[in-house]
């Protein structure tokens, strides 16, 4: 009987792509992958450090694993494992903690799956995380997350990612294209490009700061890969999203009109305190350029509330700025203090009840923005890729410009592309449609 392994991923798309790659390594070693709720011999938890909540959830997930099999070996990898390895190792039931450079070699550490009295830590100095490991997720969804870049050279005052993932470095162009070809052979219709700072692609392509290629080169070449119906850029910094890239997407064969662009604050004063690399005026220019060449494009925005020194006036500046912008939805993050960041030492701490209130206001604005965007799309013809889950008797899918749609459950629709006309918004805020024609089975 083969040993069984189960995975739990916290955090971002990048983590999902890396979990998938680690899972394939286990597969190569003769392990069978099972669901996290099932009994396994080893449970691997890929951790995140972006929000306080992810830290707290870790203990709950370890308990889940122990409940499924009290004798199982539990390993923690990922960003939180790099930042606070000993803290994770001290959690009851954890046997192994691997940092940024060790996680892809996890099977080398598993000679003996006997439970440890104390969690064993193998964690490098983050300066040693200077090599690149390519990865992509496959088999978990109707889309694949393709990692093209890792690490970050930015020094935003609230962020621990450079401490958790090291310097900015990229996959080689050849390897990205090879991975994209491999994915295309699996009948996966959509690839989402992912990384920590993907607009920085090219840097560190040869293990040093030299590089031949830019993000524009990357998207130009990926657009030529046959067999991939859709390519989506996950999240890109406004200062790195160039007009040439926006133009390419607007004329592209496969890239879809959907951008997710972190803003973080609509106040220039707060942006400076955050050490972001742009002012709000640049953000306005980016949104205007996208809408000029792709009026139907979906634009998502990351924003942080409650940053130290954010007064009511600063917050209203952000709220009003976002109200005026032609955007489609918000991802709202409530600021939480992270150890070893500049912001954690700053004056002007915003009380937690004020942070919550501001977060609620922006989430309400996001609902209005999404509704307005969906209403604007009614009556248009769009392409839908259907997902694989049965949710209360419905199948869901997304248009190329990220409108969520639903239809009565029909398993034959899974992972197929259809041209549809968007007709009305249901009570739950999801869009109904009429089929026009099948584009791809």
PDB file of C-alpha atoms in Angstrom, residues 40-199:
ATOM      1  CA  UNK A  40      -3.444  10.329   5.499  1.00  0.00           C
ATOM      2  CA  UNK A  41       0.061   9.402   6.641  1.00  0.00           C
ATOM      3  CA  UNK A  42       1.332  12.928   6.134  1.00  0.00           C
ATOM      4  CA  UNK A  43      -0.428  16.302   6.115  1.00  0.00           C
ATOM      5  CA  UNK A  44       1.322  19.266   4.488  1.00  0.00           C
ATOM      6  CA  UNK A  45       0.072  22.772   5.324  1.00  0.00           C
ATOM      7  CA  UNK A  46       1.251  25.571   3.034  1.00  0.00           C
ATOM      8  CA  UNK A  47       1.073  28.700   5.189  1.00  0.00           C
ATOM      9  CA  UNK A  48       0.542  32.397   4.514  1.00  0.00           C
ATOM     10  CA  UNK A  49       1.607  35.467   6.465  1.00  0.00           C
ATOM     11  CA  UNK A  50      -0.264  38.242   4.718  1.00  0.00           C
ATOM     12  CA  UNK A  51      -3.082  38.509   7.256  1.00  0.00           C
ATOM     13  CA  UNK A  52      -3.301  37.871  10.963  1.00  0.00           C
ATOM     14  CA  UNK A  53      -6.201  35.537  10.305  1.00  0.00           C
ATOM     15  CA  UNK A  54      -4.004  33.117   8.302  1.00  0.00           C
ATOM     16  CA  UNK A  55      -1.715  32.748  11.346  1.00  0.00           C
ATOM     17  CA  UNK A  56      -4.622  31.848  13.607  1.00  0.00           C
ATOM     18  CA  UNK A  57      -6.145  29.420  11.127  1.00  0.00           C
ATOM     19  CA  UNK A  58      -2.967  27.338  11.128  1.00  0.00           C
ATOM     20  CA  UNK A  59      -3.670  25.867  14.591  1.00  0.00           C
ATOM     21  CA  UNK A  60      -7.229  24.970  13.570  1.00  0.00           C
ATOM     22  CA  UNK A  61      -5.961  23.162  10.468  1.00  0.00           C
ATOM     23  CA  UNK A  62      -3.396  21.189  12.482  1.00  0.00           C
ATOM     24  CA  UNK A  63      -6.233  20.058  14.788  1.00  0.00           C
ATOM     25  CA  UNK A  64      -8.231  18.997  11.710  1.00  0.00           C
ATOM     26  CA  UNK A  65      -5.323  16.809  10.564  1.00  0.00           C
ATOM     27  CA  UNK A  66      -4.914  15.290  14.021  1.00  0.00           C
ATOM     28  CA  UNK A  67      -8.614  14.514  14.162  1.00  0.00           C
ATOM     29  CA  UNK A  68      -8.426  12.667  10.826  1.00  0.00           C
ATOM     30  CA  UNK A  69      -5.344  10.710  11.965  1.00  0.00           C
ATOM     31  CA  UNK A  70      -3.732  11.335  15.386  1.00  0.00           C
ATOM     32  CA  UNK A  71      -0.649   9.356  14.287  1.00  0.00           C
ATOM     33  CA  UNK A  72      -0.080  11.330  11.067  1.00  0.00           C
ATOM     34  CA  UNK A  73       3.089  13.310  10.372  1.00  0.00           C
ATOM     35  CA  UNK A  74       2.324  17.054  10.044  1.00  0.00           C
ATOM     36  CA  UNK A  75       4.594  19.396   8.051  1.00  0.00           C
ATOM     37  CA  UNK A  76       4.333  23.182   7.665  1.00  0.00           C
ATOM     38  CA  UNK A  77       5.842  25.039   4.695  1.00  0.00           C
ATOM     39  CA  UNK A  78       5.394  28.477   3.132  1.00  0.00           C
ATOM     40  CA  UNK A  79       5.661  32.127   4.154  1.00  0.00           C
ATOM     41  CA  UNK A  80       4.712  31.888   7.819  1.00  0.00           C
ATOM     42  CA  UNK A  81       7.015  28.867   8.149  1.00  0.00           C
ATOM     43  CA  UNK A  82       9.879  31.079   6.925  1.00  0.00           C
ATOM     44  CA  UNK A  83       9.021  34.089   9.110  1.00  0.00           C
ATOM     45  CA  UNK A  84       8.221  32.322  12.389  1.00  0.00           C
ATOM     46  CA  UNK A  85       9.402  28.716  12.117  1.00  0.00           C
ATOM     47  CA  UNK A  86       9.748  28.170  15.848  1.00  0.00           C
ATOM     48  CA  UNK A  87       6.245  29.466  16.529  1.00  0.00           C
ATOM     49  CA  UNK A  88       4.827  26.854  14.134  1.00  0.00           C
ATOM     50  CA  UNK A  89       7.131  24.128  15.447  1.00  0.00           C
ATOM     51  CA  UNK A  90       5.767  24.800  18.959  1.00  0.00           C
ATOM     52  CA  UNK A  91       2.183  24.097  17.857  1.00  0.00           C
ATOM     53  CA  UNK A  92       1.070  20.783  19.299  1.00  0.00           C
ATOM     54  CA  UNK A  93       1.132  18.049  16.623  1.00  0.00           C
ATOM     55  CA  UNK A  94       3.547  19.746  14.177  1.00  0.00           C
ATOM     56  CA  UNK A  95       6.546  17.538  13.274  1.00  0.00           C
ATOM     57  CA  UNK A  96       8.421  19.452  10.589  1.00  0.00           C
ATOM     58  CA  UNK A  97       8.727  23.114   9.533  1.00  0.00           C
ATOM     59  CA  UNK A  98      10.454  23.999   6.259  1.00  0.00           C
ATOM     60  CA  UNK A  99      11.448  27.498   5.142  1.00  0.00           C
ATOM     61  CA  UNK A 100      11.536  29.188   1.742  1.00  0.00           C
ATOM     62  CA  UNK A 101      14.371  27.205   0.156  1.00  0.00           C
ATOM     63  CA  UNK A 102      13.547  23.829   1.729  1.00  0.00           C
ATOM     64  CA  UNK A 103       9.850  23.431   0.891  1.00  0.00           C
ATOM     65  CA  UNK A 104      10.416  22.042  -2.618  1.00  0.00           C
ATOM     66  CA  UNK A 105      12.743  19.384  -1.169  1.00  0.00           C
ATOM     67  CA  UNK A 106      10.242  18.233   1.438  1.00  0.00           C
ATOM     68  CA  UNK A 107      10.392  14.573   0.384  1.00  0.00           C
ATOM     69  CA  UNK A 108      14.132  14.569   1.228  1.00  0.00           C
ATOM     70  CA  UNK A 109      13.220  15.230   4.877  1.00  0.00           C
ATOM     71  CA  UNK A 110      10.771  12.336   5.177  1.00  0.00           C
ATOM     72  CA  UNK A 111      12.991   9.318   5.764  1.00  0.00           C
ATOM     73  CA  UNK A 112      11.067   8.572   8.920  1.00  0.00           C
ATOM     74  CA  UNK A 113       7.400   9.467   9.391  1.00  0.00           C
ATOM     75  CA  UNK A 114       7.440   8.806  13.142  1.00  0.00           C
ATOM     76  CA  UNK A 115       5.850  11.605  15.153  1.00  0.00           C
ATOM     77  CA  UNK A 116       8.358  13.973  16.763  1.00  0.00           C
ATOM     78  CA  UNK A 117       8.097  15.123  20.380  1.00  0.00           C
ATOM     79  CA  UNK A 118       9.124  18.575  19.161  1.00  0.00           C
ATOM     80  CA  UNK A 119       8.693  20.128  15.738  1.00  0.00           C
ATOM     81  CA  UNK A 120      11.910  19.977  13.721  1.00  0.00           C
ATOM     82  CA  UNK A 121      12.865  23.212  11.898  1.00  0.00           C
ATOM     83  CA  UNK A 122      14.854  23.535   8.673  1.00  0.00           C
ATOM     84  CA  UNK A 123      14.772  27.197   7.746  1.00  0.00           C
ATOM     85  CA  UNK A 124      17.362  29.188   5.816  1.00  0.00           C
ATOM     86  CA  UNK A 125      18.376  32.805   6.167  1.00  0.00           C
ATOM     87  CA  UNK A 126      16.116  34.560   3.661  1.00  0.00           C
ATOM     88  CA  UNK A 127      19.211  35.888   1.839  1.00  0.00           C
ATOM     89  CA  UNK A 128      19.795  32.282   0.724  1.00  0.00           C
ATOM     90  CA  UNK A 129      16.434  32.237  -1.100  1.00  0.00           C
ATOM     91  CA  UNK A 130      18.007  33.459  -4.311  1.00  0.00           C
ATOM     92  CA  UNK A 131      17.247  30.585  -6.682  1.00  0.00           C
ATOM     93  CA  UNK A 132      14.060  30.003  -8.614  1.00  0.00           C
ATOM     94  CA  UNK A 133      11.767  26.977  -8.549  1.00  0.00           C
ATOM     95  CA  UNK A 134       9.107  26.962 -11.270  1.00  0.00           C
ATOM     96  CA  UNK A 135       5.650  25.649 -10.446  1.00  0.00           C
ATOM     97  CA  UNK A 136       2.077  25.447 -11.625  1.00  0.00           C
ATOM     98  CA  UNK A 137      -1.195  24.030 -10.339  1.00  0.00           C
ATOM     99  CA  UNK A 138      -3.036  21.440 -12.347  1.00  0.00           C
ATOM    100  CA  UNK A 139      -5.823  18.956 -11.754  1.00  0.00           C
ATOM    101  CA  UNK A 140      -7.391  20.977  -8.951  1.00  0.00           C
ATOM    102  CA  UNK A 141      -9.502  23.343 -11.051  1.00  0.00           C
ATOM    103  CA  UNK A 142     -10.613  24.184 -14.587  1.00  0.00           C
ATOM    104  CA  UNK A 143      -7.824  26.765 -14.653  1.00  0.00           C
ATOM    105  CA  UNK A 144      -4.122  26.488 -13.858  1.00  0.00           C
ATOM    106  CA  UNK A 145      -2.035  28.924 -11.833  1.00  0.00           C
ATOM    107  CA  UNK A 146       1.332  29.333 -13.552  1.00  0.00           C
ATOM    108  CA  UNK A 147       4.093  30.823 -11.418  1.00  0.00           C
ATOM    109  CA  UNK A 148       6.453  33.044 -13.421  1.00  0.00           C
ATOM    110  CA  UNK A 149       8.189  35.060 -10.691  1.00  0.00           C
ATOM    111  CA  UNK A 150       8.965  34.906  -6.956  1.00  0.00           C
ATOM    112  CA  UNK A 151      10.149  37.293  -4.226  1.00  0.00           C
ATOM    113  CA  UNK A 152      10.048  41.096  -4.145  1.00  0.00           C
ATOM    114  CA  UNK A 153      12.589  43.923  -4.046  1.00  0.00           C
ATOM    115  CA  UNK A 154      10.030  46.507  -2.918  1.00  0.00           C
ATOM    116  CA  UNK A 155      10.138  47.747   0.658  1.00  0.00           C
ATOM    117  CA  UNK A 156       6.490  48.539   1.425  1.00  0.00           C
ATOM    118  CA  UNK A 157       6.381  49.397   5.104  1.00  0.00           C
ATOM    119  CA  UNK A 158       3.490  47.029   5.999  1.00  0.00           C
ATOM    120  CA  UNK A 159       4.630  43.929   4.129  1.00  0.00           C
ATOM    121  CA  UNK A 160       6.524  40.812   5.245  1.00  0.00           C
ATOM    122  CA  UNK A 161       6.654  39.111   1.840  1.00  0.00           C
ATOM    123  CA  UNK A 162      10.278  40.124   1.050  1.00  0.00           C
ATOM    124  CA  UNK A 163      11.214  38.621   4.448  1.00  0.00           C
ATOM    125  CA  UNK A 164       9.266  35.447   3.670  1.00  0.00           C
ATOM    126  CA  UNK A 165      10.159  34.950   0.014  1.00  0.00           C
ATOM    127  CA  UNK A 166      13.429  36.794  -0.592  1.00  0.00           C
ATOM    128  CA  UNK A 167      14.583  38.869  -3.548  1.00  0.00           C
ATOM    129  CA  UNK A 168      12.753  39.235  -6.852  1.00  0.00           C
ATOM    130  CA  UNK A 169      13.662  36.461  -9.281  1.00  0.00           C
ATOM    131  CA  UNK A 170      12.076  35.007 -12.377  1.00  0.00           C
ATOM    132  CA  UNK A 171      11.637  31.787 -14.261  1.00  0.00           C
ATOM    133  CA  UNK A 172      13.394  31.584 -17.624  1.00  0.00           C
ATOM    134  CA  UNK A 173      11.238  32.364 -20.627  1.00  0.00           C
ATOM    135  CA  UNK A 174      11.896  28.865 -22.008  1.00  0.00           C
ATOM    136  CA  UNK A 175      10.668  27.205 -18.817  1.00  0.00           C
ATOM    137  CA  UNK A 176       7.521  29.349 -18.569  1.00  0.00           C
ATOM    138  CA  UNK A 177       6.649  28.473 -22.172  1.00  0.00           C
ATOM    139  CA  UNK A 178       7.402  24.776 -21.551  1.00  0.00           C
ATOM    140  CA  UNK A 179       5.100  24.789 -18.500  1.00  0.00           C
ATOM    141  CA  UNK A 180       2.385  26.556 -20.514  1.00  0.00           C
ATOM    142  CA  UNK A 181       2.682  23.879 -23.243  1.00  0.00           C
ATOM    143  CA  UNK A 182       2.488  21.124 -20.583  1.00  0.00           C
ATOM    144  CA  UNK A 183      -0.675  22.698 -19.159  1.00  0.00           C
ATOM    145  CA  UNK A 184      -2.224  23.064 -22.633  1.00  0.00           C
ATOM    146  CA  UNK A 185      -1.914  19.292 -23.156  1.00  0.00           C
ATOM    147  CA  UNK A 186      -4.082  18.633 -20.067  1.00  0.00           C
ATOM    148  CA  UNK A 187      -7.238  20.150 -21.601  1.00  0.00           C
ATOM    149  CA  UNK A 188      -7.104  23.092 -19.188  1.00  0.00           C
ATOM    150  CA  UNK A 189      -8.720  26.098 -20.790  1.00  0.00           C
ATOM    151  CA  UNK A 190      -7.347  28.967 -18.701  1.00  0.00           C
ATOM    152  CA  UNK A 191      -3.961  29.888 -17.261  1.00  0.00           C
ATOM    153  CA  UNK A 192      -3.635  32.544 -14.556  1.00  0.00           C
ATOM    154  CA  UNK A 193      -0.145  34.073 -14.376  1.00  0.00           C
ATOM    155  CA  UNK A 194       0.995  34.380 -10.804  1.00  0.00           C
ATOM    156  CA  UNK A 195       3.970  35.549  -8.743  1.00  0.00           C
ATOM    157  CA  UNK A 196       4.731  37.928  -5.893  1.00  0.00           C
ATOM    158  CA  UNK A 197       5.400  40.896  -8.196  1.00  0.00           C
ATOM    159  CA  UNK A 198       4.818  39.628 -11.728  1.00  0.00           C
ATOM    160  CA  UNK A 199       5.304  42.997 -13.410  1.00  0.00           C
TER     161      UNK A 199
END
